XYZ file of C-alpha atoms in Angstrom:
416
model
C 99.516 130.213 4.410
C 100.587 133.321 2.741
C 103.112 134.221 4.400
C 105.625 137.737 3.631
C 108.976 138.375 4.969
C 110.402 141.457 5.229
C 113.821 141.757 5.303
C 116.682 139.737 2.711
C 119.451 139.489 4.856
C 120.637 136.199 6.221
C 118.065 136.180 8.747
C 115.544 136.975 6.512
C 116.418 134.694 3.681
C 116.621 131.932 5.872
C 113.764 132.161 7.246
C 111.953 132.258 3.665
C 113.969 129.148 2.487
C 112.407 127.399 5.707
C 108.790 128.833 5.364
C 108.255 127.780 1.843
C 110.010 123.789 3.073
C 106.985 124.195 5.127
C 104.972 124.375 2.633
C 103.722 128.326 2.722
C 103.915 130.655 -0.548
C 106.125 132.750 0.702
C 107.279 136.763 -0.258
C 110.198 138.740 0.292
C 110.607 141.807 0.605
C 113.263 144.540 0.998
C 114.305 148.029 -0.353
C 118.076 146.966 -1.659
C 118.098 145.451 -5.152
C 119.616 141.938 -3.903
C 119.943 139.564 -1.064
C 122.556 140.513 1.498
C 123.477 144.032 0.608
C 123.140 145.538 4.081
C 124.773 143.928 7.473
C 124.849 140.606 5.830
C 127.001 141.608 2.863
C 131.045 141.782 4.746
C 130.751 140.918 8.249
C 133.531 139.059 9.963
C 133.005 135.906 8.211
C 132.559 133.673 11.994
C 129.641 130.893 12.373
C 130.929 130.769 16.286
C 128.763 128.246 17.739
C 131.058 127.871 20.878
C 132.400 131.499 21.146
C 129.007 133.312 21.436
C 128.871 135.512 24.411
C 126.719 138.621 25.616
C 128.411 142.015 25.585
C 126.973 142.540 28.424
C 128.893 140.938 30.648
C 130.544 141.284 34.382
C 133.050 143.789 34.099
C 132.042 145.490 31.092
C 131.106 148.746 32.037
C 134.554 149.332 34.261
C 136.126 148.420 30.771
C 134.067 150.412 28.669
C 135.746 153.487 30.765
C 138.999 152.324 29.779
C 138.396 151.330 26.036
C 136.919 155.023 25.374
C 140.426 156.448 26.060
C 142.407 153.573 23.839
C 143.521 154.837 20.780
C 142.390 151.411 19.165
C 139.413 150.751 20.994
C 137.057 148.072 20.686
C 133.891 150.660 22.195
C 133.399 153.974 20.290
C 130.017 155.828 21.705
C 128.888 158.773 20.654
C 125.722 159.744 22.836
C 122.956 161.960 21.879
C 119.492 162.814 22.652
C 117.938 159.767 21.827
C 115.788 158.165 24.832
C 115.992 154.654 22.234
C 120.009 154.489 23.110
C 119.813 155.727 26.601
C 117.195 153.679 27.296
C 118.778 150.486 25.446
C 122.175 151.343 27.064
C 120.538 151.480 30.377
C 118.927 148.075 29.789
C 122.430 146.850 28.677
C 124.015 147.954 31.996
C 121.332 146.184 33.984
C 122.504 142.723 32.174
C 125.812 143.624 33.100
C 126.180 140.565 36.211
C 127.003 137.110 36.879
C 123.580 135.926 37.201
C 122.329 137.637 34.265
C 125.409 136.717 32.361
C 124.780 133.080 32.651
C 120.926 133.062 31.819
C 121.775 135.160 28.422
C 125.028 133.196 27.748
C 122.864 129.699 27.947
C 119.962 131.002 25.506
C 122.681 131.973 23.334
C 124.691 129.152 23.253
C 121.464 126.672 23.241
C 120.460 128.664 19.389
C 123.660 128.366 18.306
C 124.446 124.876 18.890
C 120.628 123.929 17.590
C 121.978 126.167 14.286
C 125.217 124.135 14.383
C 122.996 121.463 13.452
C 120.204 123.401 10.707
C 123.494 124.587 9.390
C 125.247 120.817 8.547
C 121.562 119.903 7.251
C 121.408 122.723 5.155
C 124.431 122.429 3.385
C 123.884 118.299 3.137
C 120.752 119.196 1.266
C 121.775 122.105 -0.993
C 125.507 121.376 -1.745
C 125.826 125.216 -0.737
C 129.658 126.609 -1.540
C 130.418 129.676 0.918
C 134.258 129.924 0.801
C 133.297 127.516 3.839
C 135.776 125.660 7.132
C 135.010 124.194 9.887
C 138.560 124.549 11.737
C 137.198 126.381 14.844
C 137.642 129.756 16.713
C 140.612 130.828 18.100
C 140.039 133.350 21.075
C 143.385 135.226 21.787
C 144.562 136.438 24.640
C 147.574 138.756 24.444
C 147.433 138.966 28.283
C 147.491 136.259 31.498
C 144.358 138.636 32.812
C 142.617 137.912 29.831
C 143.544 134.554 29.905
C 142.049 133.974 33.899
C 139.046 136.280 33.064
C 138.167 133.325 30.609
C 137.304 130.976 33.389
C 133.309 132.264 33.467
C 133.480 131.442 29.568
C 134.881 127.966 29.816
C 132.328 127.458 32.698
C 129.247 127.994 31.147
C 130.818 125.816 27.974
C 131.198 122.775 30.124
C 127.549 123.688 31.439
C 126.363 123.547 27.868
C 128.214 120.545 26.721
C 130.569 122.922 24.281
C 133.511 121.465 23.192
C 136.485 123.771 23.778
C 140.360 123.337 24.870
C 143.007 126.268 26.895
C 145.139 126.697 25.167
C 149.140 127.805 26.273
C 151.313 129.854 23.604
C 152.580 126.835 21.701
C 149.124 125.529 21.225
C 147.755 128.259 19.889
C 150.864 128.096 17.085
C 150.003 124.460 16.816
C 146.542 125.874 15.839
C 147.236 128.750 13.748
C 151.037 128.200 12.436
C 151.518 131.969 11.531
C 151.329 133.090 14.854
C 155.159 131.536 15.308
C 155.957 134.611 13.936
C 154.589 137.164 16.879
C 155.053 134.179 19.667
C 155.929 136.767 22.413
C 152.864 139.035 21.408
C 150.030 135.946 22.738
C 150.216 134.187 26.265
C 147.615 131.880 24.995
C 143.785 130.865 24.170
C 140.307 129.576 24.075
C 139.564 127.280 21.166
C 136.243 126.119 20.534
C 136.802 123.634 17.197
C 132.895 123.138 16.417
C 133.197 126.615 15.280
C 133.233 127.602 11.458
C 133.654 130.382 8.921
C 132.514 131.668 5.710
C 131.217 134.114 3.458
C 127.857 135.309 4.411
C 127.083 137.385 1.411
C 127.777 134.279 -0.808
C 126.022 131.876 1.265
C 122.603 134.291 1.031
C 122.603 134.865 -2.174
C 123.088 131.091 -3.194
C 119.956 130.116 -0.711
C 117.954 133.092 -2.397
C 118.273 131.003 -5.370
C 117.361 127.542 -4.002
C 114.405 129.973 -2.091
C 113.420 130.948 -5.414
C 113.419 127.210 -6.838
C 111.262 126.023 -4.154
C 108.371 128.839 -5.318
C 109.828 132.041 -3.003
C 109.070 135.658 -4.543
C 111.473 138.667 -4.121
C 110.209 141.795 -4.365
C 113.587 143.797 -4.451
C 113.497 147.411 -4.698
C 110.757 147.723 -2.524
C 110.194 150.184 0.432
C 108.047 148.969 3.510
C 106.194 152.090 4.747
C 103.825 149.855 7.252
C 102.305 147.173 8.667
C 98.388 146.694 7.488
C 96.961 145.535 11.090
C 92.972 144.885 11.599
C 91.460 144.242 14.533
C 94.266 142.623 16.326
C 95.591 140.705 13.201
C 98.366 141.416 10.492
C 97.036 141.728 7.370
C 99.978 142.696 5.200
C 101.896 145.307 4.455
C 101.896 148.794 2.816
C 104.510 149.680 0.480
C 105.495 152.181 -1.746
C 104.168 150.313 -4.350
C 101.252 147.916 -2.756
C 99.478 147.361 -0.728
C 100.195 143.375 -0.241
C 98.424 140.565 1.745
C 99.517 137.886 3.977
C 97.993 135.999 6.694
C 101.708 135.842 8.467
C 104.113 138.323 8.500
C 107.881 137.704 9.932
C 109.681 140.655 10.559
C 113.806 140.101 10.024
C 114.430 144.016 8.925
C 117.767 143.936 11.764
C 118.352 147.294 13.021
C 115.197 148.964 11.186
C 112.624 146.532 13.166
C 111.733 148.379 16.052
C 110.759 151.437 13.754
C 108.239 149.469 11.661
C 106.603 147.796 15.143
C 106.593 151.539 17.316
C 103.527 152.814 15.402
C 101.843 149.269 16.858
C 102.682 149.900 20.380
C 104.941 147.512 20.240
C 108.861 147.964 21.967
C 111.404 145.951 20.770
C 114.754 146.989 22.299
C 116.835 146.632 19.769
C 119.198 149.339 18.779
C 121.946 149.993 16.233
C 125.578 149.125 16.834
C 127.676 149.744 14.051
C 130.770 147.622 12.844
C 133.665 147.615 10.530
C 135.810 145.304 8.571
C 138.266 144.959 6.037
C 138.737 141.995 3.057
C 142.422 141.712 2.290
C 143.699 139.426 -0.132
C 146.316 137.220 0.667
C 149.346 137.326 -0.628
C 151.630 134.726 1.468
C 149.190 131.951 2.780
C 152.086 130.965 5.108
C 151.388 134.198 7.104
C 147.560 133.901 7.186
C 145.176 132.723 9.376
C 143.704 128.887 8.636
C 140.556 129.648 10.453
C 139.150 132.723 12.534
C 141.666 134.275 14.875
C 139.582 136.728 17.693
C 141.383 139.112 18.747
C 140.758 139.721 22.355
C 142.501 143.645 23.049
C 140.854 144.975 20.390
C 137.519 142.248 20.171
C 138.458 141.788 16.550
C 137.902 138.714 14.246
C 140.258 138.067 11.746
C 138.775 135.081 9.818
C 140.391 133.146 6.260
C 137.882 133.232 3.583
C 139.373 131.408 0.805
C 141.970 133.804 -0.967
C 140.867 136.733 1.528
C 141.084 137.355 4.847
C 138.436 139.587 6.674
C 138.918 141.640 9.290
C 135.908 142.555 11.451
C 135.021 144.217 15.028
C 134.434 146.791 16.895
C 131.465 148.226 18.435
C 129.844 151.888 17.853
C 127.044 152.837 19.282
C 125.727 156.204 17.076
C 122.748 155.656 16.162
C 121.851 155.172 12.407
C 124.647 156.761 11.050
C 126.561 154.439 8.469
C 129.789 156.281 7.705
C 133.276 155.227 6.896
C 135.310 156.560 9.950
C 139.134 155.855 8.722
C 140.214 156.249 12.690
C 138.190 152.497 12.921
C 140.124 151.354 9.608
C 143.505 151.856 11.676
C 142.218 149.647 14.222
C 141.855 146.854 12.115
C 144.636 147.585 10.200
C 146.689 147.663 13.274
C 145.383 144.456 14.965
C 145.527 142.376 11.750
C 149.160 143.583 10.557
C 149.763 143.062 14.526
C 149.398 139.111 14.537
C 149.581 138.293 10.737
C 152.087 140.805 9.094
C 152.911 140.900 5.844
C 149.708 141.383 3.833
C 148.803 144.211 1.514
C 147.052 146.441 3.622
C 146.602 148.736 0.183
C 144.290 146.892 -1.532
C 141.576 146.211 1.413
C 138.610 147.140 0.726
C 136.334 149.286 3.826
C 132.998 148.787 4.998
C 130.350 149.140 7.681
C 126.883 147.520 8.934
C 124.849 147.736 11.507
C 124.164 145.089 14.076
C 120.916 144.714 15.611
C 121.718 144.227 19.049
C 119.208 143.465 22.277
C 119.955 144.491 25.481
C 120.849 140.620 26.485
C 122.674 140.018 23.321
C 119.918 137.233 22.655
C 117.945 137.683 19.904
C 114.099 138.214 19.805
C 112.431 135.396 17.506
C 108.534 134.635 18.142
C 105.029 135.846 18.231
C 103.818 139.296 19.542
C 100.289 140.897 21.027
C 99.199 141.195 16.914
C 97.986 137.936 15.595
C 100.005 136.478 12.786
C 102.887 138.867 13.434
C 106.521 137.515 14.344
C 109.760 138.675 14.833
C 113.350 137.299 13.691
C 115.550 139.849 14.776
C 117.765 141.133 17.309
C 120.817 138.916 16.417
C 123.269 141.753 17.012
C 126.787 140.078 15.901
C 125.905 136.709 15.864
C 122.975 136.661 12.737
C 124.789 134.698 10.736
C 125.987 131.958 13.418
C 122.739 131.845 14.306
C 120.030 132.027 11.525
C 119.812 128.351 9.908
C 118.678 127.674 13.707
C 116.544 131.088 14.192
C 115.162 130.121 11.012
C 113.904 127.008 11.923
C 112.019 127.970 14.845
C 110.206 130.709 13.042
C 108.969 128.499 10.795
C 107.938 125.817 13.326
C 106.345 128.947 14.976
C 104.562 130.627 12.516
C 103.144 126.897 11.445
C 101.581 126.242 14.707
C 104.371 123.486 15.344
C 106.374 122.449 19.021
C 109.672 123.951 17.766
C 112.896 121.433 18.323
C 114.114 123.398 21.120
C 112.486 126.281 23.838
C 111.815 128.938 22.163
C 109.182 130.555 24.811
C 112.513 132.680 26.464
C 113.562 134.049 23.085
C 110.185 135.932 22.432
C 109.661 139.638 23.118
C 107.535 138.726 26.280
C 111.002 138.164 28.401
C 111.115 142.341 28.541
C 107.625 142.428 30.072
């Protein structure tokens, strides 16, 4: 088929690469003038397989009082008049217990361990380079109640067949060596080793290419104004260019999907939430981290990327606003300099994306009520752990295939 997707992010590219394997001529199409230039370009750098968790989660909103009077807090809101956030924040709040937590958790972690796998087969088939490890994740806990609060984690990892180890002080040094240096700052950790790192922006735009050998076509510079929808079937799209054809059309625009679908009738509740990092080079390997180091106070990655390190984190829910706020650059500053002194803080460079995040934290990948139409969005922080898999099951969708793994909970029919 003819098949157009819109969006060249890491979702988005992904999903082309695996389209056009399946043998459909395949579009892309975005407004930036290159792959990866928008929340794929400097997030935190994680492919966490094992630590992949909802934000909504028991306990969260009695903490979300108390991180919105930290001075380096993890939750910055901002509310306004915007029945998309309150409404989103509402649905949020509603995932926000045990049994809910578990259900979410176990569609989560059943995506990312199916990407585990697109992700070795990927790289054994396209000799990929992506600054890439596969040393694991290192979830710190500065704190024994952050430590015990773990337990509903490591719970639904053994239910899942995860691999993971608790860890006490001295085997989290044994893990990351540099942390000998702030011993007395950690009580200990969760480490799940299947986990790995690397540079999203690099990995994109190196697939783009291989897209492009097998036949893909980017159409960069190009602003999607609409959906072209006939009697109950996608047609294309309308740009400002074109007017352009397909008999498939996969939606992977993050953040900005829900205001292409609304004039369709069509709610996806997905909503912004903005993050920040930092790319630091280093300067004494001895004091850097080998793999990704999360940060559990301040729910901040700090993740080696070859000769950088990259800080990431934080959530800010303010709509579509993508400022530089240099309050959120002390935060990282603070919790990176915290654990791994010693780098040159002066010559990070800032930036800012935003996450496309479902109420559930999983995301929304399958068909909707308009024939030939599918979503690939919704990934919120975890779009790059999870798109070789996400990938894969949109094109086993949008083929007519039985994907490798249940899919019918990830479409947007779970919200009714």
């Amino acid at each position: 088929m003819k098949v157009i997707v819109l969006g060249a992010g890491i979702v988005g590219v992904t999903s082309a690469y695996q389209l056009a394997k399946a043998g459909h001529e395949v579009t892309v199409v975005d407004r930036q003038p290159g792959p990866a230039l928008e929340t794929s370009f400097a997030n935190a750098g994680e492919v966490s397989f094992g630590y992949c968790s909802p934000w909504a989660a028991p306990g969260i909103p009695m903490k979300a009082m108390k991180w919105l009077f930290m001075k380096h807090a993890p939750l910055i809101l901002r509310p306004k008049l915007d029945m998309a956030m309150l409404s989103w924040m509402a649905r949020m709040l509603s995932n926000c217990t045990f049994e809910r937590y578990a259900i979410n958790k176990s569609r989560m972690l059943r995506l990312a361990d199916y990407s585990r796998i697109a992700l070795a087969d990927l790289r054994a088939e396209t000799g990929i380079a992506y600054d890439e490890r596969m040393q694991g994740t290192l979830q710190l806990f500065r704190t024994e109640q952050q430590l015990d609060a773990s337990a509903k984690d490591v719970k639904a990892l053994a239910a899942d067949g995860i691999p993971y180890e608790v860890l006490d002080r001295d085997g989290c040094i044994r893990f990351e060596p540099a942390l000998k240096h702030v011993r007395d700052k950690i009580v200990g950790g969760l480490l799940t080793p299947k986990d790995e790192t690397g540079d999203c922006f690099k990995f994109t735009n190196a697939l783009a290419a291989k897209a492009e050998a097998l036949g893909v076509r980017f159409a960069y510079g190009t602003t999607i104004k609409a959906l072209d929808v006939e009697a109950g079937r996608v047609r294309g799209i309308i740009t400002d260019r074109e007017r352009m054809s397909a008999e498939a059309v996969v939606v992977a625009l993050g953040s900005y999907s829900p205001l292409l679908l609304k004039p369709l009738g069509i709610r996806l509740p997905v909503y912004p939430v903005k993050g920040y990092s930092l790319t630091i080079p280093i300067t004494d390997a001895s004091r850097a981290p080998e793999s990704t180091v999360m940060d559990e106070t301040y729910k901040i990655a700090i993740t080696r990327l070859g000769d950088r390190i990259r800080v990431g984190g934080m959530a800010e829910i303010s709509g579509y606003t993508n400022d530089l706020g240099l309050a959120r650059r002390s935060t990282l500053e603070y919790s990176v300099t915290d654990l791994f002194p010693g780098g040159d803080i002066s010559r990070a460079s800032f930036w800012s994306g935003l996450r496309p995040m479902t109420p559930d934290g999983t995301p929304v990948i399958g068909g909707t009520k308009v024939a030939g139409l599918f979503l690939n969005t919704g990934h919120g922080t975890l779009g790059w752990t999870m798109s070789t898999g996400s990938a894969r099951l949109i094109a086993d969708l949008v083929s007519g295939g039985q994907p490798e793994i249940d899919a019918k909970d990830l479409a947007i029919s779970r919200y009714g």
